[in-house]
mmCIF file of C-alpha atoms in Angstrom:
data_model
loop_
_atom_site.group_PDB
_atom_site.id
_atom_site.type_symbol
_atom_site.label_atom_id
_atom_site.label_comp_id
_atom_site.label_asym_id
_atom_site.label_seq_id
_atom_site.Cartn_x
_atom_site.Cartn_y
_atom_site.Cartn_z
ATOM 1 C CA MET A 1 70.034 -1.163 -41.946
ATOM 2 C CA PHE A 2 69.719 -3.198 -38.799
ATOM 3 C CA GLN A 3 72.174 -4.258 -36.153
ATOM 4 C CA LEU A 4 72.421 -7.468 -34.174
ATOM 5 C CA LYS A 5 70.743 -6.960 -30.817
ATOM 6 C CA GLN A 6 70.245 -10.328 -29.130
ATOM 7 C CA GLN A 7 69.335 -13.990 -29.584
ATOM 8 C CA ASP A 8 66.413 -15.533 -27.760
ATOM 9 C CA GLY A 9 66.122 -19.129 -26.589
ATOM 10 C CA VAL A 10 64.001 -20.468 -29.456
ATOM 11 C CA GLY A 11 66.434 -19.967 -32.290
ATOM 12 C CA HIS A 12 65.520 -16.440 -33.404
ATOM 13 C CA THR A 13 67.743 -13.394 -33.489
ATOM 14 C CA SER A 14 66.509 -9.925 -32.688
ATOM 15 C CA TYR A 15 67.715 -7.044 -34.883
ATOM 16 C CA LEU A 16 67.461 -3.330 -34.461
ATOM 17 C CA CYS A 17 65.489 -2.061 -37.438
ATOM 18 C CA ASN A 18 65.368 1.394 -39.020
ATOM 19 C CA ASN A 19 62.448 2.325 -36.786
ATOM 20 C CA HIS A 20 64.467 1.226 -33.748
ATOM 21 C CA GLN A 21 62.028 -1.595 -33.137
ATOM 22 C CA SER A 22 63.006 -5.188 -32.566
ATOM 23 C CA CYS A 23 62.738 -7.381 -35.751
ATOM 24 C CA ILE A 24 62.630 -11.188 -35.519
ATOM 25 C CA LEU A 25 64.154 -13.120 -38.488
ATOM 26 C CA PRO A 26 64.771 -16.898 -38.792
ATOM 27 C CA ARG A 27 68.218 -17.928 -37.791
ATOM 28 C CA CYS A 28 68.758 -20.053 -40.933
ATOM 29 C CA THR A 29 67.414 -17.671 -43.566
ATOM 30 C CA GLU A 30 69.088 -18.507 -47.011
ATOM 31 C CA ASP A 31 69.873 -16.080 -49.775
ATOM 32 C CA PRO A 32 67.172 -16.723 -52.450
ATOM 33 C CA TYR A 33 69.602 -15.958 -55.304
ATOM 34 C CA ARG A 34 72.041 -18.528 -53.998
ATOM 35 C CA LYS A 35 69.253 -21.109 -53.666
ATOM 36 C CA LYS A 36 68.174 -20.556 -57.289
ATOM 37 C CA ALA A 37 71.764 -20.993 -58.494
ATOM 38 C CA LYS A 38 72.045 -24.290 -56.594
ATOM 39 C CA THR A 39 68.812 -25.583 -58.154
ATOM 40 C CA LYS A 40 69.999 -24.683 -61.656
ATOM 41 C CA LEU A 41 73.373 -26.354 -61.055
ATOM 42 C CA ALA A 42 71.678 -29.533 -59.809
ATOM 43 C CA ALA A 43 69.415 -29.668 -62.874
ATOM 44 C CA THR A 44 72.376 -29.186 -65.222
ATOM 45 C CA THR A 45 74.368 -31.905 -63.462
ATOM 46 C CA LYS A 46 71.406 -34.309 -63.676
ATOM 47 C CA ALA A 47 70.921 -33.619 -67.394
ATOM 48 C CA LYS A 48 74.610 -34.264 -68.083
ATOM 49 C CA ALA A 49 74.449 -37.530 -66.127
ATOM 50 C CA THR A 50 71.373 -38.602 -68.072
ATOM 51 C CA ARG A 51 73.054 -37.861 -71.407
ATOM 52 C CA ALA A 52 76.128 -39.775 -70.296
ATOM 53 C CA ALA A 53 73.987 -42.792 -69.370
ATOM 54 C CA LEU A 54 72.318 -42.971 -72.797
ATOM 55 C CA PRO A 55 74.159 -45.195 -75.287
ATOM 56 C CA ALA A 56 75.582 -43.521 -78.349
ATOM 57 C CA PRO A 57 73.461 -44.117 -81.463
ATOM 58 C CA ILE A 58 74.611 -47.200 -83.346
ATOM 59 C CA LEU A 59 73.822 -45.744 -86.788
ATOM 60 C CA THR A 60 74.391 -42.149 -87.874
ATOM 61 C CA GLN A 61 74.521 -40.230 -91.138
ATOM 62 C CA VAL A 62 77.642 -38.254 -91.918
ATOM 63 C CA VAL A 63 76.312 -34.894 -93.109
ATOM 64 C CA ASN A 64 79.752 -33.386 -93.540
ATOM 65 C CA LYS A 65 83.218 -34.235 -92.295
ATOM 66 C CA ARG A 66 82.563 -32.926 -88.790
ATOM 67 C CA ARG A 67 78.801 -33.300 -88.387
ATOM 68 C CA PHE A 68 76.803 -36.440 -87.673
ATOM 69 C CA GLN A 69 73.098 -36.911 -87.127
ATOM 70 C CA ARG A 70 71.113 -39.828 -85.773
ATOM 71 C CA VAL A 71 68.983 -41.479 -88.456
ATOM 72 C CA GLY A 72 65.280 -42.228 -88.097
ATOM 73 C CA GLU A 73 63.286 -44.873 -89.925
ATOM 74 C CA THR A 74 63.785 -43.018 -93.204
ATOM 75 C CA ILE A 75 66.100 -40.379 -94.625
ATOM 76 C CA SER A 76 66.285 -38.637 -98.014
ATOM 77 C CA VAL A 77 69.464 -38.022 -99.990
ATOM 78 C CA GLN A 78 69.126 -36.068 -103.216
ATOM 79 C CA SER A 79 69.890 -38.154 -106.284
ATOM 80 C CA GLY A 80 73.506 -37.510 -107.293
ATOM 81 C CA ASP A 81 74.684 -36.730 -103.754
ATOM 82 C CA THR A 82 76.804 -39.048 -101.612
ATOM 83 C CA LEU A 83 75.326 -41.236 -98.881
ATOM 84 C CA GLU A 84 77.655 -41.872 -95.945
ATOM 85 C CA LEU A 85 76.589 -43.925 -92.927
ATOM 86 C CA ARG A 86 78.588 -44.691 -89.802
ATOM 87 C CA CYS A 87 77.802 -47.749 -87.652
ATOM 88 C CA ARG A 88 79.256 -48.296 -84.185
ATOM 89 C CA GLY A 89 80.961 -51.674 -83.677
ATOM 90 C CA ASN A 90 84.020 -53.684 -84.620
ATOM 91 C CA PRO A 91 83.467 -55.482 -86.825
ATOM 92 C CA VAL A 92 80.142 -54.689 -88.497
ATOM 93 C CA GLN A 93 78.515 -56.071 -91.638
ATOM 94 C CA TRP A 94 76.275 -54.192 -94.054
ATOM 95 C CA SER A 95 73.166 -55.206 -95.976
ATOM 96 C CA VAL A 96 72.127 -53.066 -98.966
ATOM 97 C CA PRO A 97 69.260 -53.001 -101.509
ATOM 98 C CA LEU A 98 69.311 -55.843 -104.035
ATOM 99 C CA TYR A 99 70.208 -53.443 -106.845
ATOM 100 C CA LEU A 100 73.495 -52.579 -105.111
ATOM 101 C CA GLU A 101 74.558 -56.113 -104.175
ATOM 102 C CA ASP A 102 76.116 -56.566 -107.618
ATOM 103 C CA ASP A 103 77.820 -53.177 -107.803
ATOM 104 C CA HIS A 104 80.348 -53.407 -110.603
ATOM 105 C CA GLU A 105 81.044 -49.676 -110.872
ATOM 106 C CA GLY A 106 82.784 -49.238 -107.518
ATOM 107 C CA ARG A 107 80.178 -46.727 -106.293
ATOM 108 C CA LEU A 108 79.670 -48.596 -103.006
ATOM 109 C CA LYS A 109 82.486 -48.850 -100.472
ATOM 110 C CA THR A 110 82.626 -50.071 -96.879
ATOM 111 C CA VAL A 111 85.533 -49.442 -94.515
ATOM 112 C CA GLN A 112 86.054 -50.864 -91.020
ATOM 113 C CA HIS A 113 87.729 -48.614 -88.432
ATOM 114 C CA GLU A 114 88.743 -49.385 -84.869
ATOM 115 C CA LYS A 115 85.367 -48.541 -83.297
ATOM 116 C CA TYR A 116 82.989 -48.191 -86.233
ATOM 117 C CA GLY A 117 82.304 -49.125 -89.833
ATOM 118 C CA VAL A 118 81.558 -46.715 -92.670
ATOM 119 C CA LEU A 119 79.402 -47.210 -95.762
ATOM 120 C CA ALA A 120 79.745 -44.724 -98.592
ATOM 121 C CA LEU A 121 77.713 -44.628 -101.819
ATOM 122 C CA VAL A 122 78.621 -42.096 -104.496
ATOM 123 C CA ASN A 123 76.901 -40.984 -107.714
ATOM 124 C CA THR A 124 73.548 -42.042 -106.265
ATOM 125 C CA SER A 125 70.355 -42.458 -108.275
ATOM 126 C CA GLY A 126 66.715 -43.273 -107.649
ATOM 127 C CA ALA A 127 67.494 -46.939 -108.325
ATOM 128 C CA ASP A 128 69.502 -47.042 -105.071
ATOM 129 C CA THR A 129 66.352 -46.440 -102.987
ATOM 130 C CA GLY A 130 65.900 -49.104 -100.343
ATOM 131 C CA GLU A 131 66.831 -50.353 -96.887
ATOM 132 C CA PHE A 132 70.389 -50.191 -95.550
ATOM 133 C CA THR A 133 71.158 -52.352 -92.501
ATOM 134 C CA CYS A 134 74.154 -52.545 -90.181
ATOM 135 C CA TYR A 135 74.768 -55.732 -88.197
ATOM 136 C CA PRO A 136 77.244 -55.668 -85.282
ATOM 137 C CA MET A 137 79.221 -58.919 -85.329
ATOM 138 C CA PHE A 138 79.941 -61.201 -82.375
ATOM 139 C CA CYS A 139 83.273 -62.947 -82.821
ATOM 140 C CA GLU A 140 84.942 -65.849 -81.054
ATOM 141 C CA ASP A 141 88.448 -66.235 -82.420
ATOM 142 C CA THR A 142 87.905 -66.288 -86.195
ATOM 143 C CA ASP A 143 84.239 -67.327 -86.012
ATOM 144 C CA CYS A 144 81.906 -64.325 -86.399
ATOM 145 C CA ARG A 145 78.115 -64.140 -86.630
ATOM 146 C CA LYS A 146 75.584 -61.353 -87.010
ATOM 147 C CA GLU A 147 73.807 -60.041 -83.927
ATOM 148 C CA TYR A 148 70.376 -59.708 -85.515
ATOM 149 C CA ASN A 149 68.773 -58.326 -82.334
ATOM 150 C CA LYS A 150 71.165 -55.360 -82.433
ATOM 151 C CA ALA A 151 70.766 -54.558 -86.132
ATOM 152 C CA ALA A 152 70.228 -50.909 -87.100
ATOM 153 C CA LYS A 153 68.165 -50.112 -90.204
ATOM 154 C CA VAL A 154 67.345 -47.041 -92.231
ATOM 155 C CA PHE A 155 65.310 -46.732 -95.425
ATOM 156 C CA VAL A 156 66.940 -44.262 -97.787
ATOM 157 C CA PHE A 157 65.045 -42.383 -100.501
ATOM 158 C CA PHE A 158 66.965 -40.868 -103.404
ATOM 159 C CA PRO A 159 64.472 -38.393 -104.944
ATOM 160 C CA ASP A 160 64.916 -38.107 -108.694
ATOM 161 C CA PRO A 161 63.219 -35.213 -110.524
ATOM 162 C CA GLN A 162 62.715 -37.474 -113.578
ATOM 163 C CA GLU A 163 61.906 -40.850 -111.976
ATOM 164 C CA LEU A 164 59.181 -41.247 -109.360
ATOM 165 C CA PHE A 165 59.400 -45.073 -109.346
ATOM 166 C CA VAL A 166 62.494 -47.137 -108.681
ATOM 167 C CA PRO A 167 63.492 -48.426 -112.148
ATOM 168 C CA SER A 168 62.761 -52.087 -112.893
ATOM 169 C CA SER A 169 64.407 -54.467 -115.378
ATOM 170 C CA VAL A 170 61.006 -55.910 -116.367
ATOM 171 C CA TYR A 171 57.860 -54.344 -117.763
ATOM 172 C CA TYR A 172 55.470 -57.040 -116.578
ATOM 173 C CA GLU A 173 55.526 -59.066 -113.349
ATOM 174 C CA VAL A 174 53.371 -62.048 -112.360
ATOM 175 C CA VAL A 175 52.385 -62.055 -108.677
ATOM 176 C CA GLN A 176 50.762 -65.034 -106.957
ATOM 177 C CA LEU A 177 47.928 -64.165 -104.578
ATOM 178 C CA ARG A 178 47.879 -66.822 -101.872
ATOM 179 C CA SER A 179 44.786 -67.120 -99.733
ATOM 180 C CA HIS A 180 45.576 -66.494 -96.034
ATOM 181 C CA TRP A 181 48.920 -64.822 -96.919
ATOM 182 C CA PRO A 182 49.490 -61.060 -97.376
ATOM 183 C CA THR A 183 50.736 -60.085 -100.827
ATOM 184 C CA VAL A 184 52.919 -57.034 -101.472
ATOM 185 C CA LEU A 185 52.882 -55.079 -104.740
ATOM 186 C CA PRO A 186 56.291 -53.361 -104.587
ATOM 187 C CA CYS A 187 55.406 -50.042 -106.251
ATOM 188 C CA GLN A 188 58.536 -48.490 -104.770
ATOM 189 C CA VAL A 189 58.871 -44.729 -105.158
ATOM 190 C CA THR A 190 62.080 -42.707 -104.974
ATOM 191 C CA SER A 191 60.532 -39.904 -102.892
ATOM 192 C CA SER A 192 58.624 -40.164 -99.634
ATOM 193 C CA GLN A 193 56.621 -37.113 -100.742
ATOM 194 C CA ALA A 194 55.078 -38.826 -103.770
ATOM 195 C CA LYS A 195 51.367 -39.632 -103.700
ATOM 196 C CA VAL A 196 50.738 -43.191 -104.891
ATOM 197 C CA THR A 197 47.462 -44.796 -106.023
ATOM 198 C CA LEU A 198 46.591 -48.299 -107.211
ATOM 199 C CA HIS A 199 44.693 -48.865 -110.475
ATOM 200 C CA ARG A 200 43.057 -51.760 -112.306
ATOM 201 C CA GLU A 201 43.730 -52.140 -116.022
ATOM 202 C CA TYR A 202 40.337 -53.647 -116.911
ATOM 203 C CA PRO A 203 37.816 -52.384 -116.279
ATOM 204 C CA PRO A 204 39.762 -49.111 -115.851
ATOM 205 C CA SER A 205 39.314 -47.954 -112.260
ATOM 206 C CA GLU A 206 41.162 -46.861 -109.146
ATOM 207 C CA VAL A 207 41.357 -49.560 -106.474
ATOM 208 C CA PRO A 208 40.123 -48.365 -103.048
ATOM 209 C CA VAL A 209 42.823 -48.421 -100.358
ATOM 210 C CA ASP A 210 41.102 -48.452 -96.969
ATOM 211 C CA GLY A 211 44.071 -49.462 -94.786
ATOM 212 C CA ALA A 212 42.349 -52.699 -93.730
ATOM 213 C CA GLU A 213 41.848 -54.836 -96.829
ATOM 214 C CA ILE A 214 44.565 -52.999 -98.767
ATOM 215 C CA SER A 215 47.124 -50.638 -97.233
ATOM 216 C CA PHE A 216 50.047 -48.566 -98.492
ATOM 217 C CA ASP A 217 53.492 -48.142 -96.960
ATOM 218 C CA VAL A 218 55.868 -45.758 -98.714
ATOM 219 C CA LYS A 219 58.764 -48.109 -97.863
ATOM 220 C CA LYS A 220 57.107 -51.276 -99.236
ATOM 221 C CA GLY A 221 54.240 -50.525 -101.592
ATOM 222 C CA PHE A 222 50.668 -51.831 -101.481
ATOM 223 C CA THR A 223 49.782 -54.827 -99.285
ATOM 224 C CA ILE A 224 46.702 -56.974 -99.931
ATOM 225 C CA HIS A 225 46.248 -58.431 -96.461
ATOM 226 C CA ARG A 226 43.829 -61.289 -97.247
ATOM 227 C CA PRO A 227 43.782 -61.970 -100.989
ATOM 228 C CA ARG A 228 40.464 -63.033 -102.543
ATOM 229 C CA PRO A 229 39.577 -64.210 -106.058
ATOM 230 C CA TYR A 230 38.206 -60.765 -106.981
ATOM 231 C CA HIS A 231 41.664 -59.233 -106.387
ATOM 232 C CA ALA A 232 43.030 -61.170 -109.390
ATOM 233 C CA GLY A 233 43.684 -59.296 -112.612
ATOM 234 C CA GLU A 234 46.073 -56.732 -114.060
ATOM 235 C CA VAL A 235 46.967 -53.699 -111.934
ATOM 236 C CA TYR A 236 49.538 -50.907 -111.866
ATOM 237 C CA CYS A 237 50.503 -47.965 -109.631
ATOM 238 C CA VAL A 238 50.447 -44.234 -110.365
ATOM 239 C CA ALA A 239 52.708 -41.757 -108.546
ATOM 240 C CA SER A 240 52.387 -37.984 -108.639
ATOM 241 C CA LEU A 241 54.592 -35.252 -107.223
ATOM 242 C CA GLY A 242 54.147 -31.632 -108.225
ATOM 243 C CA ASN A 243 53.524 -31.531 -111.980
ATOM 244 C CA LEU A 244 55.060 -34.969 -112.549
ATOM 245 C CA ARG A 245 52.816 -38.049 -112.890
ATOM 246 C CA GLN A 246 54.098 -41.526 -113.785
ATOM 247 C CA SER A 247 52.894 -45.142 -113.973
ATOM 248 C CA SER A 248 54.710 -48.197 -112.635
ATOM 249 C CA ILE A 249 55.233 -51.552 -114.329
ATOM 250 C CA LYS A 250 52.152 -53.776 -114.586
ATOM 251 C CA TYR A 251 51.401 -56.641 -112.214
ATOM 252 C CA MET A 252 49.367 -59.687 -113.248
ATOM 253 C CA LEU A 253 47.755 -61.005 -110.056
ATOM 254 C CA ILE A 254 46.911 -64.713 -110.096
ATOM 255 C CA TYR A 255 44.784 -66.056 -107.261
ATOM 256 C CA VAL A 256 45.740 -69.427 -105.746
ATOM 257 C CA ASN A 257 43.634 -70.999 -103.022
ATOM 258 C CA TYR A 258 46.528 -71.763 -100.730
ATOM 259 C CA PRO A 259 46.102 -74.261 -97.864
ATOM 260 C CA ARG A 260 46.644 -73.196 -94.277
ATOM 261 C CA ALA A 261 48.792 -76.223 -93.463
ATOM 262 C CA PRO A 262 50.228 -79.433 -94.969
ATOM 263 C CA PRO A 263 47.736 -82.307 -95.298
ATOM 264 C CA ALA A 264 47.171 -84.850 -92.516
ATOM 265 C CA PRO A 265 46.486 -88.269 -94.095
ATOM 266 C CA VAL A 266 45.034 -91.291 -92.263
ATOM 267 C CA ILE A 267 45.805 -94.842 -93.466
ATOM 268 C CA GLN A 268 43.897 -98.052 -92.800
ATOM 269 C CA ALA A 269 44.291 -101.583 -94.169
ATOM 270 C CA SER A 270 41.340 -103.933 -94.593
ATOM 271 C CA SER A 271 43.337 -106.414 -92.518
ATOM 272 C CA SER A 272 46.777 -106.407 -90.971
ATOM 273 C CA SER A 273 47.153 -110.169 -91.342
ATOM 274 C CA LEU A 274 46.225 -112.063 -94.488
ATOM 275 C CA THR A 275 46.766 -115.408 -96.138
ATOM 276 C CA VAL A 276 48.160 -115.930 -99.608
ATOM 277 C CA GLY A 277 45.307 -115.568 -102.073
ATOM 278 C CA ASP A 278 43.289 -113.053 -100.017
ATOM 279 C CA ASN A 279 42.424 -109.587 -101.329
ATOM 280 C CA LEU A 280 43.843 -106.432 -99.660
ATOM 281 C CA ARG A 281 42.512 -102.895 -99.616
ATOM 282 C CA VAL A 282 44.628 -100.073 -98.094
ATOM 283 C CA THR A 283 42.769 -96.774 -97.769
ATOM 284 C CA CYS A 284 44.383 -93.329 -97.432
ATOM 285 C CA THR A 285 42.020 -90.494 -96.452
ATOM 286 C CA VAL A 286 42.770 -86.759 -96.280
ATOM 287 C CA MET A 287 40.475 -83.924 -95.186
ATOM 288 C CA GLY A 288 41.241 -80.664 -96.989
ATOM 289 C CA GLU A 289 39.972 -77.170 -97.645
ATOM 290 C CA GLN A 290 37.555 -76.567 -100.476
ATOM 291 C CA ASP A 291 39.187 -75.967 -103.880
ATOM 292 C CA VAL A 292 42.629 -76.930 -102.547
ATOM 293 C CA ALA A 293 44.204 -79.698 -104.634
ATOM 294 C CA ILE A 294 45.659 -82.706 -102.800
ATOM 295 C CA GLU A 295 47.795 -85.375 -104.447
ATOM 296 C CA ILE A 296 48.215 -88.849 -102.921
ATOM 297 C CA THR A 297 51.103 -91.163 -103.825
ATOM 298 C CA TRP A 298 51.931 -94.709 -102.673
ATOM 299 C CA GLU A 299 54.894 -96.865 -101.720
ATOM 300 C CA TYR A 300 54.245 -100.603 -101.299
ATOM 301 C CA PRO A 301 56.268 -103.851 -101.093
ATOM 302 C CA GLY A 302 55.277 -105.106 -104.563
ATOM 303 C CA GLN A 303 56.980 -102.076 -106.176
ATOM 304 C CA GLU A 304 60.333 -103.789 -105.845
ATOM 305 C CA ILE A 305 59.345 -106.558 -108.270
ATOM 306 C CA GLY A 306 57.324 -104.327 -110.593
ATOM 307 C CA ARG A 307 53.896 -105.290 -109.298
ATOM 308 C CA PRO A 308 51.500 -102.754 -110.928
ATOM 309 C CA LEU A 309 49.645 -100.132 -108.896
ATOM 310 C CA TYR A 310 45.847 -100.261 -108.856
ATOM 311 C CA THR A 311 44.055 -97.446 -107.062
ATOM 312 C CA GLN A 312 40.575 -95.985 -106.806
ATOM 313 C CA ASP A 313 40.699 -92.224 -106.209
ATOM 314 C CA SER A 314 37.820 -89.951 -105.232
ATOM 315 C CA VAL A 315 37.069 -86.432 -103.930
ATOM 316 C CA THR A 316 33.878 -85.921 -101.911
ATOM 317 C CA PRO A 317 32.562 -82.514 -100.715
ATOM 318 C CA MET A 318 31.518 -82.528 -97.059
ATOM 319 C CA ALA A 319 27.967 -81.359 -96.389
ATOM 320 C CA GLY A 320 27.691 -78.169 -94.317
ATOM 321 C CA ALA A 321 31.455 -77.590 -94.233
ATOM 322 C CA ASN A 322 33.935 -75.716 -96.389
ATOM 323 C CA THR A 323 36.016 -78.888 -96.770
ATOM 324 C CA HIS A 324 36.294 -81.981 -98.944
ATOM 325 C CA GLN A 325 37.569 -85.522 -98.490
ATOM 326 C CA SER A 326 40.243 -86.911 -100.794
ATOM 327 C CA GLN A 327 40.613 -90.676 -100.756
ATOM 328 C CA SER A 328 42.857 -93.178 -102.491
ATOM 329 C CA VAL A 329 42.348 -96.959 -102.144
ATOM 330 C CA LEU A 330 45.222 -99.267 -103.066
ATOM 331 C CA LEU A 331 43.913 -102.636 -104.316
ATOM 332 C CA VAL A 332 45.991 -105.808 -104.122
ATOM 333 C CA ASP A 333 44.192 -108.874 -105.496
ATOM 334 C CA GLU A 334 45.256 -112.350 -104.407
ATOM 335 C CA VAL A 335 48.148 -111.311 -102.228
ATOM 336 C CA ARG A 336 51.430 -113.178 -102.345
ATOM 337 C CA ASN A 337 54.307 -113.430 -99.913
ATOM 338 C CA VAL A 338 56.010 -110.505 -101.693
ATOM 339 C CA ASP A 339 53.081 -108.265 -100.688
ATOM 340 C CA GLN A 340 54.037 -108.475 -97.025
ATOM 341 C CA GLY A 341 55.571 -105.335 -95.580
ATOM 342 C CA THR A 342 54.984 -101.607 -95.139
ATOM 343 C CA TYR A 343 52.428 -99.621 -97.106
ATOM 344 C CA THR A 344 52.964 -95.848 -97.112
ATOM 345 C CA CYS A 345 50.744 -93.109 -98.491
ATOM 346 C CA THR A 346 51.991 -89.531 -98.880
ATOM 347 C CA ALA A 347 49.628 -86.576 -99.259
ATOM 348 C CA HIS A 348 50.905 -83.402 -100.961
ATOM 349 C CA ASN A 349 49.514 -79.865 -101.184
ATOM 350 C CA LEU A 350 51.060 -76.443 -101.804
ATOM 351 C CA GLN A 351 52.092 -76.179 -98.155
ATOM 352 C CA GLY A 352 54.022 -79.424 -98.024
ATOM 353 C CA SER A 353 53.563 -83.163 -97.579
ATOM 354 C CA LYS A 354 53.070 -85.766 -94.877
ATOM 355 C CA SER A 355 53.350 -89.560 -94.909
ATOM 356 C CA VAL A 356 51.670 -92.333 -92.884
ATOM 357 C CA SER A 357 52.317 -96.070 -92.940
ATOM 358 C CA THR A 358 50.821 -99.401 -91.951
ATOM 359 C CA THR A 359 52.272 -102.909 -91.912
ATOM 360 C CA VAL A 360 50.638 -105.979 -93.410
ATOM 361 C CA LYS A 361 51.628 -109.622 -92.774
ATOM 362 C CA VAL A 362 50.980 -112.398 -95.299
ATOM 363 C CA ALA A 363 50.946 -116.043 -94.197
ATOM 364 C CA SER A 364 51.267 -119.056 -96.481
ATOM 365 C CA LYS A 365 48.298 -121.332 -96.860
ATOM 366 C CA SER A 366 48.325 -124.411 -94.658
ATOM 367 C CA PRO A 367 48.523 -127.624 -96.697
ATOM 368 C CA LYS A 368 45.271 -129.548 -96.864
ATOM 369 C CA PRO A 369 45.305 -132.781 -94.870
ATOM 370 C CA LYS A 370 45.559 -135.870 -97.067
ATOM 371 C CA ALA A 371 42.433 -137.990 -97.255
ATOM 372 C CA LYS A 372 42.791 -141.387 -95.608
ATOM 373 C CA LYS A 373 42.529 -144.399 -97.881
ATOM 374 C CA PRO A 374 39.615 -146.712 -97.006
ATOM 375 C CA LYS A 375 40.728 -149.978 -95.544
#
């Protein structure tokens, strides 16, 4: 024990210690236990404030009547169990897998409450596997529209011990492989735990999946990122989980050399001003990608009176380039007054069409001067 003795002029207090010697302690010494309690209280207060500042999750799964959990990108609900989702907002609109859009059994129900909407799906099966989306709605009077930027999505798997693939209504599906466009083979499984491989029917072989040329996403299936002619053929998927191994439907892949953009035709007339009896040539030229078909059609003034169409069409490969030139020449022999007007050529490919026009004027022949009679 020590007793207060005196205070000096520099803010220290002298105490009488057990050995009767003077002890100097800081005037503002704080109890370390009290300081620790203050620090803990401040941290707790800050954590509560942070939690309060975070917005409540827009989409949650109702696990039981009193328990909710935030959903991630995917969740699994055992086949036969009930799926119940709650989405914050009033009103909200739901999007469900295609299989459920025409639900005639009453298994799917949505209810709108004051602050949230509820989606409930009972008697679930592997066929229900897919993406469920909640869209908060923005309403002005009676006009409402989806707020796509605030949509909340979750992909739900319904594992089925007997079905590894989502059932399909067809056994065979034709898929078009478009050059420059990724193609998805929707080998959709009912369990995120299933191992899925891609196989070729003939010659029998497993197709390498390297993640670059071909990749797999358990929510989508296999994606061929840049289709090539050698990808064409008949393929199917194989899924395995535990002792169960199953094959999907078969996909017939047909390669189509798809253009990057619609064609860009150029039109030119042999003359923009002619006289009755002259010959006219109107040329339409289109540069296109190799092996991409281009069709050229015409509209011309003589169509209105049934004047027949005469064209010369040609396709010429371009040296040193992976392109070709398609050309159509419209021939009008001995033009008449009815041939005056607008000539339009339209070029079509699988990406679309584009038209260009030119105008031609036709003048009547000047009458020949009469010869003077000799006097």
